[in-house]
Amino acid sequence: MTMNYHEALRYLYSLVDYEKRRIERYSPEEFRLERVVDFLAQLGNPHLAYPKLHIAGTKGKGSVSAMLASVGVAAGLKTGLYTSPHLHTYRERMQINGEPISRAEMAAMLTELRPRIGDNPDLTIFEVTTALAFLYFARQQVDLAVIEVGLGGRLDATNVITPLVSVITSISLDHTYLLGNTLAAIAGEKAGIIKPGVPVVVAPQRPEARTVFETVAAAREAPLTLVERTWTWEVLERRYHRQRFVLRHSGAPDAFEGEYELSLIGSFQRENAATAVTAAAVAREHGLPQFTPQTVREGLAHTVWPGRMEVLYHDPLLVVDCAHNAYSAQRLADSLAEWFPGKRWILVFGASTDKDIAGILRALLPISEHIIVTRSYHPRAAVPYQLADLCADLGHGAEIAVSPQRALEQACQRADSEFGILVTGSVFLVADIRAVYAQTAPLNLPQSDWDDEPWQAEAMTSP
């Protein structure tokens, strides 16, 4: 009997989930790519049915993935996009031309795969989801799939693919207890997606990380393009919901030079856009002639990637961003100063316990007039009183809110033309605030996984 969508989700969540419980080591014993290879072979190797782009990194990999998928759509290609985590529904993780897999399709495919999953009892939820996405894209006969790495790179379930182009976005310290506590160690894990002979595009990096990528690419004879040595970029215009910038090639005149409009704001998104343009140009030379300068411009102008320095409301100003490590928080603070000079912020903050919470707060507290701490639904979310204590240790008092909804209410009571509201620290908190905001505002959200069975939400996300 075919499971319904909620039954399928409950089954999926019953599998081993490293997103919800902390593991002590990132090793081949925990993350066995052979397990994924064997399972995909049982499914007929669906990941071999279409060309792919593979994107890893700490900061910006989701944005670059969304940009490249949008370019694919603009080029007339039926384009699959696989990302994680999701904001509002698990179905967002596998999309075709911007549309998440349907509830019925996901339930039917999991029902079909369940016996095979049972024959492979060590498969994790991420491994099953990855295989499900690969199979879904094959059955829907996509022309291109853009695949975002989940964690690290070397041992990630997505690293069974051989793409047309590998892309590595900005590297910073995150998941240090798994990937290492130096940029070089983390870069070594991300460099695991570099395949012999496959071109690799690397976003601007600090020298310690860049050296690792140069060394690995040379050893694997993978043609390397360093974005920072290929392009320069400069902002031309800033708006609430888009920006214009110009790309200039550092060498001979190039067809991809010129002005671009980007539907995402923030200085960091210009770097991501330059990386996406570079990847598209390399992909054009290696099997995707549809990636022309015109389709790249159109794709960037229509990229949709919510929750990344997203302005939800203008009066009072309400900005949400998924920054969840110290580096991304500092980039956010810098971009806010660029977009909204002189603005002070009421900070609504929540974070997962496995993050460098003190580092994130050190980047955000200097721009914050008032702090409200809360927690998302996620089981790894830090409890508010602990966040308040940490703020106090850093010399700032913090107000506690029992829920994201209450946090937004408290922030709105304080906000005015002088102070904006900034919500950040966690993907899950941003999702909760967007859902709260959508109750009274025209924000088009996908149907939540549990909105018709709300009692299930807490059960599915409990420790």
GROMACS .gro file of C-alpha atoms in nm:
model
  463
    1MET     CA    1   0.000   0.000   0.000
    2THR     CA    2   0.131   0.344  -0.094
    3MET     CA    3   0.223   0.561   0.202
    4ASN     CA    4   0.068   0.906   0.218
    5TYR     CA    5   0.300   1.203   0.245
    6HIS     CA    6   0.299   1.219   0.624
    7GLU     CA    7   0.364   0.848   0.653
    8ALA     CA    8   0.650   0.881   0.405
    9LEU     CA    9   0.802   1.166   0.607
   10ARG     CA   10   0.771   0.974   0.932
   11TYR     CA   11   0.948   0.682   0.768
   12LEU     CA   12   1.220   0.907   0.630
   13TYR     CA   13   1.276   1.071   0.969
   14SER     CA   14   1.308   0.728   1.128
   15LEU     CA   15   1.637   0.674   0.944
   16VAL     CA   16   1.974   0.770   1.089
   17ASP     CA   17   1.992   1.149   1.080
   18TYR     CA   18   2.324   1.327   1.133
   19GLU     CA   19   2.147   1.662   1.091
   20LYS     CA   20   1.971   1.607   1.423
   21ARG     CA   21   2.223   1.427   1.635
   22ARG     CA   22   2.583   1.520   1.681
   23ILE     CA   23   2.837   1.266   1.564
   24GLU     CA   24   3.187   1.261   1.700
   25ARG     CA   25   3.388   1.210   1.386
   26TYR     CA   26   3.373   1.262   1.011
   27SER     CA   27   3.525   0.942   0.883
   28PRO     CA   28   3.479   0.669   0.623
   29GLU     CA   29   3.342   0.448   0.901
   30GLU     CA   30   3.050   0.688   0.955
   31PHE     CA   31   3.012   0.820   0.597
   32ARG     CA   32   3.067   0.527   0.362
   33LEU     CA   33   3.041   0.631  -0.002
   34GLU     CA   34   3.042   0.263  -0.098
   35ARG     CA   35   2.705   0.237   0.075
   36VAL     CA   36   2.565   0.508  -0.155
   37VAL     CA   37   2.730   0.361  -0.464
   38ASP     CA   38   2.581   0.018  -0.391
   39PHE     CA   39   2.234   0.160  -0.330
   40LEU     CA   40   2.240   0.366  -0.648
   41ALA     CA   41   2.351   0.058  -0.843
   42GLN     CA   42   2.041  -0.122  -0.713
   43LEU     CA   43   1.834   0.167  -0.850
   44GLY     CA   44   1.996   0.149  -1.193
   45ASN     CA   45   2.252   0.428  -1.138
   46PRO     CA   46   2.011   0.714  -1.205
   47HIS     CA   47   2.280   0.975  -1.141
   48LEU     CA   48   2.449   0.876  -1.467
   49ALA     CA   49   2.149   0.979  -1.678
   50TYR     CA   50   2.213   1.355  -1.704
   51PRO     CA   51   2.494   1.612  -1.685
   52LYS     CA   52   2.563   1.768  -1.347
   53LEU     CA   53   2.727   2.063  -1.174
   54HIS     CA   54   2.861   2.000  -0.821
   55ILE     CA   55   2.890   2.280  -0.564
   56ALA     CA   56   3.066   2.266  -0.226
   57GLY     CA   57   3.172   2.534   0.021
   58THR     CA   58   3.096   2.686   0.359
   59LYS     CA   59   2.937   3.016   0.259
   60GLY     CA   60   2.743   3.074  -0.063
   61LYS     CA   61   2.710   2.720  -0.198
   62GLY     CA   62   2.331   2.734  -0.181
   63SER     CA   63   2.317   3.074  -0.348
   64VAL     CA   64   2.556   2.970  -0.626
   65SER     CA   65   2.356   2.649  -0.676
   66ALA     CA   66   2.033   2.849  -0.704
   67MET     CA   67   2.194   3.090  -0.951
   68LEU     CA   68   2.325   2.811  -1.174
   69ALA     CA   69   1.990   2.632  -1.166
   70SER     CA   70   1.819   2.958  -1.265
   71VAL     CA   71   2.065   2.995  -1.553
   72GLY     CA   72   1.975   2.642  -1.661
   73VAL     CA   73   1.606   2.732  -1.670
   74ALA     CA   74   1.679   3.055  -1.857
   75ALA     CA   75   1.874   2.847  -2.110
   76GLY     CA   76   1.567   2.634  -2.178
   77LEU     CA   77   1.700   2.329  -1.995
   78LYS     CA   78   1.482   2.118  -1.769
   79THR     CA   79   1.691   2.173  -1.458
   80GLY     CA   80   1.698   1.979  -1.133
   81LEU     CA   81   1.826   2.142  -0.814
   82TYR     CA   82   1.926   1.942  -0.505
   83THR     CA   83   2.000   2.143  -0.190
   84SER     CA   84   1.992   2.115   0.189
   85PRO     CA   85   1.866   2.198   0.440
   86HIS     CA   86   1.519   2.321   0.354
   87LEU     CA   87   1.328   2.622   0.485
   88HIS     CA   88   0.961   2.522   0.492
   89THR     CA   89   0.917   2.176   0.345
   90TYR     CA   90   1.143   1.879   0.289
   91ARG     CA   91   1.027   1.880  -0.072
   92GLU     CA   92   1.231   2.197  -0.138
   93ARG     CA   93   1.545   1.983  -0.134
   94MET     CA   94   1.465   1.844  -0.480
   95GLN     CA   95   1.323   2.085  -0.735
   96ILE     CA   96   1.278   2.092  -1.110
   97ASN     CA   97   1.260   2.434  -1.275
   98GLY     CA   98   1.197   2.587  -0.935
   99GLU     CA   99   0.908   2.357  -0.839
  100PRO     CA  100   0.956   2.120  -0.543
  101ILE     CA  101   0.871   1.755  -0.586
  102SER     CA  102   0.502   1.699  -0.517
  103ARG     CA  103   0.379   1.533  -0.201
  104ALA     CA  104   0.224   1.249  -0.403
  105GLU     CA  105   0.541   1.185  -0.605
  106MET     CA  106   0.765   1.185  -0.299
  107ALA     CA  107   0.533   0.950  -0.109
  108ALA     CA  108   0.503   0.713  -0.404
  109MET     CA  109   0.879   0.699  -0.461
  110LEU     CA  110   0.956   0.637  -0.093
  111THR     CA  111   0.693   0.362  -0.088
  112GLU     CA  112   0.863   0.204  -0.387
  113LEU     CA  113   1.212   0.236  -0.239
  114ARG     CA  114   1.125   0.126   0.113
  115PRO     CA  115   1.196  -0.248   0.060
  116ARG     CA  116   1.536  -0.168  -0.095
  117ILE     CA  117   1.614   0.072   0.189
  118GLY     CA  118   1.525  -0.207   0.430
  119ASP     CA  119   1.783  -0.426   0.259
  120ASN     CA  120   2.043  -0.154   0.330
  121PRO     CA  121   1.973  -0.077   0.698
  122ASP     CA  122   2.274   0.152   0.751
  123LEU     CA  123   2.158   0.411   0.499
  124THR     CA  124   2.113   0.757   0.650
  125ILE     CA  125   1.831   0.997   0.580
  126PHE     CA  126   2.064   1.218   0.374
  127GLU     CA  127   2.190   0.924   0.170
  128VAL     CA  128   1.835   0.810   0.096
  129THR     CA  129   1.727   1.165   0.012
  130THR     CA  130   2.024   1.205  -0.223
  131ALA     CA  131   1.942   0.880  -0.400
  132LEU     CA  132   1.575   0.979  -0.415
  133ALA     CA  133   1.667   1.311  -0.580
  134PHE     CA  134   1.896   1.142  -0.833
  135LEU     CA  135   1.619   0.896  -0.923
  136TYR     CA  136   1.354   1.168  -0.941
  137PHE     CA  137   1.567   1.375  -1.178
  138ALA     CA  138   1.632   1.071  -1.398
  139ARG     CA  139   1.265   0.977  -1.420
  140GLN     CA  140   1.170   1.334  -1.499
  141GLN     CA  141   1.438   1.334  -1.771
  142VAL     CA  142   1.611   1.653  -1.665
  143ASP     CA  143   1.863   1.806  -1.901
  144LEU     CA  144   2.084   1.923  -1.615
  145ALA     CA  145   2.112   1.874  -1.239
  146VAL     CA  146   2.275   2.121  -1.001
  147ILE     CA  147   2.387   1.930  -0.692
  148GLU     CA  148   2.481   2.104  -0.368
  149VAL     CA  149   2.705   1.920  -0.123
  150GLY     CA  150   2.547   1.852   0.215
  151LEU     CA  151   2.843   1.839   0.455
  152GLY     CA  152   3.211   1.867   0.377
  153GLY     CA  153   3.269   1.717   0.036
  154ARG     CA  154   3.509   1.424   0.042
  155LEU     CA  155   3.269   1.187   0.218
  156ASP     CA  156   2.940   1.356   0.130
  157ALA     CA  157   2.676   1.133  -0.028
  158THR     CA  158   2.664   1.357  -0.334
  159ASN     CA  159   3.033   1.290  -0.405
  160VAL     CA  160   2.952   0.978  -0.606
  161ILE     CA  161   2.889   1.196  -0.913
  162THR     CA  162   3.128   1.305  -1.186
  163PRO     CA  163   3.014   1.652  -1.288
  164LEU     CA  164   3.088   1.868  -1.590
  165VAL     CA  165   3.230   2.128  -1.351
  166SER     CA  166   3.306   2.130  -0.978
  167VAL     CA  167   3.257   2.455  -0.788
  168ILE     CA  168   3.392   2.549  -0.445
  169THR     CA  169   3.258   2.862  -0.279
  170SER     CA  170   3.403   3.057   0.015
  171ILE     CA  171   3.557   2.849   0.295
  172SER     CA  172   3.533   2.945   0.661
  173LEU     CA  173   3.527   2.769   0.996
  174ASP     CA  174   3.208   2.565   1.039
  175HIS     CA  175   3.136   2.210   1.158
  176THR     CA  176   3.487   2.226   1.304
  177TYR     CA  177   3.428   1.930   1.534
  178LEU     CA  178   3.381   1.718   1.222
  179LEU     CA  179   3.584   1.881   0.945
  180GLY     CA  180   3.880   2.023   1.139
  181ASN     CA  181   3.956   2.348   1.317
  182THR     CA  182   4.177   2.510   1.052
  183LEU     CA  183   4.094   2.652   0.711
  184ALA     CA  184   4.342   2.411   0.554
  185ALA     CA  185   4.174   2.108   0.711
  186ILE     CA  186   3.826   2.221   0.605
  187ALA     CA  187   3.952   2.307   0.255
  188GLY     CA  188   4.097   1.957   0.234
  189GLU     CA  189   3.752   1.810   0.295
  190LYS     CA  190   3.587   2.044   0.042
  191ALA     CA  191   3.859   1.966  -0.212
  192GLY     CA  192   3.739   1.607  -0.203
  193ILE     CA  193   3.487   1.693  -0.476
  194ILE     CA  194   3.767   1.773  -0.722
  195LYS     CA  195   3.773   1.488  -0.974
  196PRO     CA  196   4.062   1.389  -1.201
  197GLY     CA  197   4.048   1.592  -1.521
  198VAL     CA  198   3.722   1.770  -1.427
  199PRO     CA  199   3.740   2.152  -1.436
  200VAL     CA  200   3.706   2.321  -1.098
  201VAL     CA  201   3.604   2.679  -1.024
  202VAL     CA  202   3.711   2.821  -0.689
  203ALA     CA  203   3.561   3.136  -0.536
  204PRO     CA  204   3.782   3.394  -0.360
  205GLN     CA  205   3.957   3.231  -0.065
  206ARG     CA  206   4.198   3.316   0.209
  207PRO     CA  207   4.552   3.202   0.117
  208GLU     CA  208   4.553   2.901   0.350
  209ALA     CA  209   4.249   2.750   0.176
  210ARG     CA  210   4.343   2.859  -0.177
  211THR     CA  211   4.678   2.679  -0.149
  212VAL     CA  212   4.499   2.352  -0.070
  213PHE     CA  213   4.275   2.381  -0.375
  214GLU     CA  214   4.565   2.466  -0.603
  215THR     CA  215   4.761   2.167  -0.475
  216VAL     CA  216   4.475   1.917  -0.507
  217ALA     CA  217   4.369   2.043  -0.850
  218ALA     CA  218   4.725   2.012  -0.978
  219ALA     CA  219   4.763   1.660  -0.836
  220ARG     CA  220   4.440   1.550  -1.004
  221GLU     CA  221   4.512   1.737  -1.328
  222ALA     CA  222   4.183   1.923  -1.288
  223PRO     CA  223   4.185   2.254  -1.480
  224LEU     CA  224   4.154   2.524  -1.213
  225THR     CA  225   3.989   2.865  -1.248
  226LEU     CA  226   4.033   3.104  -0.957
  227VAL     CA  227   3.751   3.359  -0.963
  228GLU     CA  228   3.952   3.632  -0.791
  229ARG     CA  229   4.224   3.609  -1.058
  230THR     CA  230   3.973   3.604  -1.343
  231TRP     CA  231   3.722   3.877  -1.257
  232THR     CA  232   3.674   4.199  -1.069
  233TRP     CA  233   3.329   4.329  -0.979
  234GLU     CA  234   3.179   4.658  -0.868
  235VAL     CA  235   2.833   4.753  -0.748
  236LEU     CA  236   2.640   5.002  -0.964
  237GLU     CA  237   2.304   5.022  -0.786
  238ARG     CA  238   2.151   4.891  -0.462
  239ARG     CA  239   1.781   4.837  -0.399
  240TYR     CA  240   1.578   4.656  -0.137
  241HIS     CA  241   1.526   4.349  -0.355
  242ARG     CA  242   1.800   4.359  -0.619
  243GLN     CA  243   2.130   4.508  -0.721
  244ARG     CA  244   2.320   4.589  -1.037
  245PHE     CA  245   2.693   4.529  -1.072
  246VAL     CA  246   2.956   4.512  -1.342
  247LEU     CA  247   3.200   4.227  -1.408
  248ARG     CA  248   3.534   4.298  -1.568
  249HIS     CA  249   3.767   4.028  -1.698
  250SER     CA  250   4.125   4.053  -1.579
  251GLY     CA  251   4.267   3.935  -1.910
  252ALA     CA  252   4.153   3.964  -2.270
  253PRO     CA  253   3.800   4.090  -2.345
  254ASP     CA  254   3.544   3.826  -2.256
  255ALA     CA  255   3.184   3.770  -2.370
  256PHE     CA  256   3.065   3.741  -2.011
  257GLU     CA  257   3.193   4.087  -1.917
  258GLY     CA  258   2.951   4.372  -1.854
  259GLU     CA  259   2.656   4.470  -1.638
  260TYR     CA  260   2.440   4.221  -1.449
  261GLU     CA  261   2.125   4.255  -1.244
  262LEU     CA  262   2.093   4.023  -0.946
  263SER     CA  263   1.771   3.951  -0.761
  264LEU     CA  264   1.961   3.894  -0.434
  265ILE     CA  265   2.117   4.170  -0.223
  266GLY     CA  266   2.435   4.181  -0.016
  267SER     CA  267   2.797   4.235  -0.111
  268PHE     CA  268   2.864   3.863  -0.063
  269GLN     CA  269   2.610   3.787  -0.336
  270ARG     CA  270   2.824   3.974  -0.588
  271GLU     CA  271   3.107   3.734  -0.508
  272ASN     CA  272   2.865   3.442  -0.541
  273ALA     CA  273   2.738   3.580  -0.871
  274ALA     CA  274   3.093   3.616  -1.006
  275THR     CA  275   3.153   3.254  -0.906
  276ALA     CA  276   2.832   3.143  -1.081
  277VAL     CA  277   2.922   3.337  -1.396
  278THR     CA  278   3.268   3.180  -1.398
  279ALA     CA  279   3.121   2.832  -1.351
  280ALA     CA  280   2.870   2.894  -1.630
  281ALA     CA  281   3.144   3.010  -1.865
  282VAL     CA  282   3.351   2.699  -1.791
  283ALA     CA  283   3.043   2.477  -1.826
  284ARG     CA  284   2.975   2.634  -2.166
  285GLU     CA  285   3.314   2.506  -2.280
  286HIS     CA  286   3.253   2.157  -2.138
  287GLY     CA  287   2.913   2.045  -2.257
  288LEU     CA  288   2.657   2.321  -2.192
  289PRO     CA  289   2.659   2.549  -2.499
  290GLN     CA  290   2.319   2.681  -2.385
  291PHE     CA  291   2.497   2.877  -2.111
  292THR     CA  292   2.540   3.196  -2.312
  293PRO     CA  293   2.607   3.545  -2.173
  294GLN     CA  294   2.240   3.628  -2.229
  295THR     CA  295   2.103   3.322  -2.048
  296VAL     CA  296   2.345   3.382  -1.761
  297ARG     CA  297   2.224   3.741  -1.726
  298GLU     CA  298   1.862   3.630  -1.737
  299GLY     CA  299   1.925   3.354  -1.484
  300LEU     CA  300   2.093   3.583  -1.231
  301ALA     CA  301   1.816   3.841  -1.266
  302HIS     CA  302   1.552   3.580  -1.181
  303THR     CA  303   1.728   3.376  -0.913
  304VAL     CA  304   1.506   3.292  -0.617
  305TRP     CA  305   1.682   3.200  -0.293
  306PRO     CA  306   1.484   3.314   0.012
  307GLY     CA  307   1.622   3.377   0.358
  308ARG     CA  308   1.952   3.528   0.242
  309MET     CA  309   1.962   3.895   0.343
  310GLU     CA  310   1.597   3.901   0.243
  311VAL     CA  311   1.397   4.216   0.307
  312LEU     CA  312   1.049   4.105   0.414
  313TYR     CA  313   0.911   4.448   0.505
  314HIS     CA  314   1.014   4.811   0.468
  315ASP     CA  315   0.842   4.996   0.755
  316PRO     CA  316   0.970   4.888   0.995
  317LEU     CA  317   1.259   4.732   0.806
  318LEU     CA  318   1.259   4.355   0.858
  319VAL     CA  319   1.557   4.157   0.728
  320VAL     CA  320   1.613   3.781   0.764
  321ASP     CA  321   1.936   3.597   0.692
  322CYS     CA  322   2.054   3.239   0.746
  323ALA     CA  323   2.407   3.332   0.863
  324HIS     CA  324   2.513   3.059   1.105
  325ASN     CA  325   2.887   3.098   1.156
  326ALA     CA  326   3.111   3.386   1.256
  327TYR     CA  327   3.239   3.455   0.906
  328SER     CA  328   2.895   3.469   0.745
  329ALA     CA  329   2.767   3.686   1.031
  330GLN     CA  330   3.049   3.935   0.972
  331ARG     CA  331   2.977   3.938   0.598
  332LEU     CA  332   2.612   4.004   0.682
  333ALA     CA  333   2.703   4.291   0.915
  334ASP     CA  334   2.925   4.444   0.646
  335SER     CA  335   2.651   4.415   0.384
  336LEU     CA  336   2.391   4.571   0.614
  337ALA     CA  337   2.625   4.867   0.666
  338GLU     CA  338   2.660   4.900   0.288
  339TRP     CA  339   2.288   4.873   0.212
  340PHE     CA  340   2.150   5.060   0.513
  341PRO     CA  341   2.424   5.298   0.633
  342GLY     CA  342   2.378   5.422   0.988
  343LYS     CA  343   2.092   5.184   1.063
  344ARG     CA  344   2.085   5.026   1.408
  345TRP     CA  345   1.920   4.689   1.455
  346ILE     CA  346   1.695   4.505   1.692
  347LEU     CA  347   1.852   4.162   1.675
  348VAL     CA  348   1.628   3.854   1.694
  349PHE     CA  349   1.874   3.573   1.743
  350GLY     CA  350   1.870   3.195   1.771
  351ALA     CA  351   2.137   2.938   1.691
  352SER     CA  352   2.215   2.569   1.697
  353THR     CA  353   2.423   2.439   1.986
  354ASP     CA  354   2.698   2.303   1.758
  355LYS     CA  355   2.780   2.647   1.615
  356ASP     CA  356   3.034   2.909   1.723
  357ILE     CA  357   2.763   3.113   1.889
  358ALA     CA  358   3.004   3.353   2.060
  359GLY     CA  359   3.177   3.420   1.729
  360ILE     CA  360   2.845   3.492   1.558
  361LEU     CA  361   2.739   3.729   1.835
  362ARG     CA  362   3.070   3.915   1.832
  363ALA     CA  363   3.001   4.003   1.467
  364LEU     CA  364   2.641   4.110   1.527
  365LEU     CA  365   2.637   4.277   1.868
  366PRO     CA  366   2.824   4.592   1.754
  367ILE     CA  367   2.540   4.678   1.511
  368SER     CA  368   2.260   4.582   1.753
  369GLU     CA  369   2.071   4.829   1.970
  370HIS     CA  370   1.863   4.562   2.142
  371ILE     CA  371   1.883   4.182   2.147
  372ILE     CA  372   1.598   3.932   2.169
  373VAL     CA  373   1.698   3.567   2.196
  374THR     CA  374   1.468   3.278   2.112
  375ARG     CA  375   1.482   2.927   1.968
  376SER     CA  376   1.350   2.751   1.660
  377TYR     CA  377   1.170   2.420   1.659
  378HIS     CA  378   1.488   2.229   1.576
  379PRO     CA  379   1.618   1.989   1.845
  380ARG     CA  380   1.972   2.128   1.818
  381ALA     CA  381   1.854   2.482   1.890
  382ALA     CA  382   2.024   2.644   2.189
  383VAL     CA  383   1.787   2.733   2.471
  384PRO     CA  384   1.723   3.108   2.507
  385TYR     CA  385   1.848   3.152   2.861
  386GLN     CA  386   2.187   3.011   2.757
  387LEU     CA  387   2.199   3.259   2.468
  388ALA     CA  388   2.107   3.540   2.707
  389ASP     CA  389   2.386   3.435   2.944
  390LEU     CA  390   2.634   3.437   2.655
  391CYS     CA  391   2.521   3.786   2.551
  392ALA     CA  392   2.577   3.899   2.909
  393ASP     CA  393   2.926   3.750   2.905
  394LEU     CA  394   2.992   3.960   2.594
  395GLY     CA  395   2.870   4.274   2.767
  396HIS     CA  396   2.515   4.298   2.629
  397GLY     CA  397   2.181   4.236   2.795
  398ALA     CA  398   1.925   4.026   2.608
  399GLU     CA  399   1.549   3.990   2.625
  400ILE     CA  400   1.413   3.635   2.612
  401ALA     CA  401   1.123   3.532   2.388
  402VAL     CA  402   0.955   3.195   2.432
  403SER     CA  403   0.897   3.146   2.059
  404PRO     CA  404   0.991   3.300   1.724
  405GLN     CA  405   0.641   3.443   1.694
  406ARG     CA  406   0.669   3.614   2.031
  407ALA     CA  407   1.020   3.734   1.943
  408LEU     CA  408   0.891   3.906   1.630
  409GLU     CA  409   0.605   4.064   1.826
  410GLN     CA  410   0.849   4.197   2.085
  411ALA     CA  411   1.079   4.332   1.814
  412CYS     CA  412   0.794   4.507   1.632
  413GLN     CA  413   0.697   4.684   1.953
  414ARG     CA  414   1.044   4.845   1.961
  415ALA     CA  415   1.108   4.904   1.591
  416ASP     CA  416   1.062   5.241   1.425
  417SER     CA  417   1.210   5.439   1.138
  418GLU     CA  418   1.546   5.451   1.316
  419PHE     CA  419   1.574   5.084   1.410
  420GLY     CA  420   1.532   4.785   1.181
  421ILE     CA  421   1.470   4.424   1.280
  422LEU     CA  422   1.736   4.167   1.192
  423VAL     CA  423   1.657   3.797   1.229
  424THR     CA  424   1.955   3.564   1.198
  425GLY     CA  425   2.170   3.288   1.348
  426SER     CA  426   1.990   2.983   1.211
  427VAL     CA  427   1.823   2.857   0.894
  428PHE     CA  428   1.550   2.714   1.114
  429LEU     CA  429   1.481   3.044   1.293
  430VAL     CA  430   1.457   3.224   0.959
  431ALA     CA  431   1.207   2.964   0.840
  432ASP     CA  432   0.997   3.010   1.153
  433ILE     CA  433   0.996   3.389   1.121
  434ARG     CA  434   0.906   3.373   0.752
  435ALA     CA  435   0.615   3.144   0.841
  436VAL     CA  436   0.498   3.382   1.115
  437TYR     CA  437   0.527   3.679   0.882
  438ALA     CA  438   0.333   3.497   0.610
  439GLN     CA  439   0.029   3.467   0.839
  440THR     CA  440  -0.048   3.836   0.785
  441ALA     CA  441   0.150   3.929   0.474
  442PRO     CA  442   0.154   3.827   0.106
  443LEU     CA  443   0.453   3.594   0.124
  444ASN     CA  444   0.416   3.294  -0.104
  445LEU     CA  445   0.533   2.993   0.097
  446PRO     CA  446   0.515   2.628  -0.011
  447GLN     CA  447   0.276   2.414   0.185
  448SER     CA  448   0.437   2.319   0.514
  449ASP     CA  449   0.508   1.955   0.585
  450TRP     CA  450   0.281   1.950   0.890
  451ASP     CA  451   0.032   2.233   0.848
  452ASP     CA  452  -0.250   1.983   0.806
  453GLU     CA  453  -0.114   1.762   1.087
  454PRO     CA  454   0.034   2.027   1.320
  455TRP     CA  455   0.064   1.785   1.609
  456GLN     CA  456   0.328   1.598   1.410
  457ALA     CA  457   0.575   1.886   1.386
  458GLU     CA  458   0.702   1.857   1.742
  459ALA     CA  459   0.710   1.477   1.728
  460MET     CA  460   0.918   1.472   1.411
  461THR     CA  461   1.174   1.719   1.542
  462SER     CA  462   1.211   1.604   1.899
  463PRO     CA  463   1.556   1.478   2.006
   0.00000   0.00000   0.00000
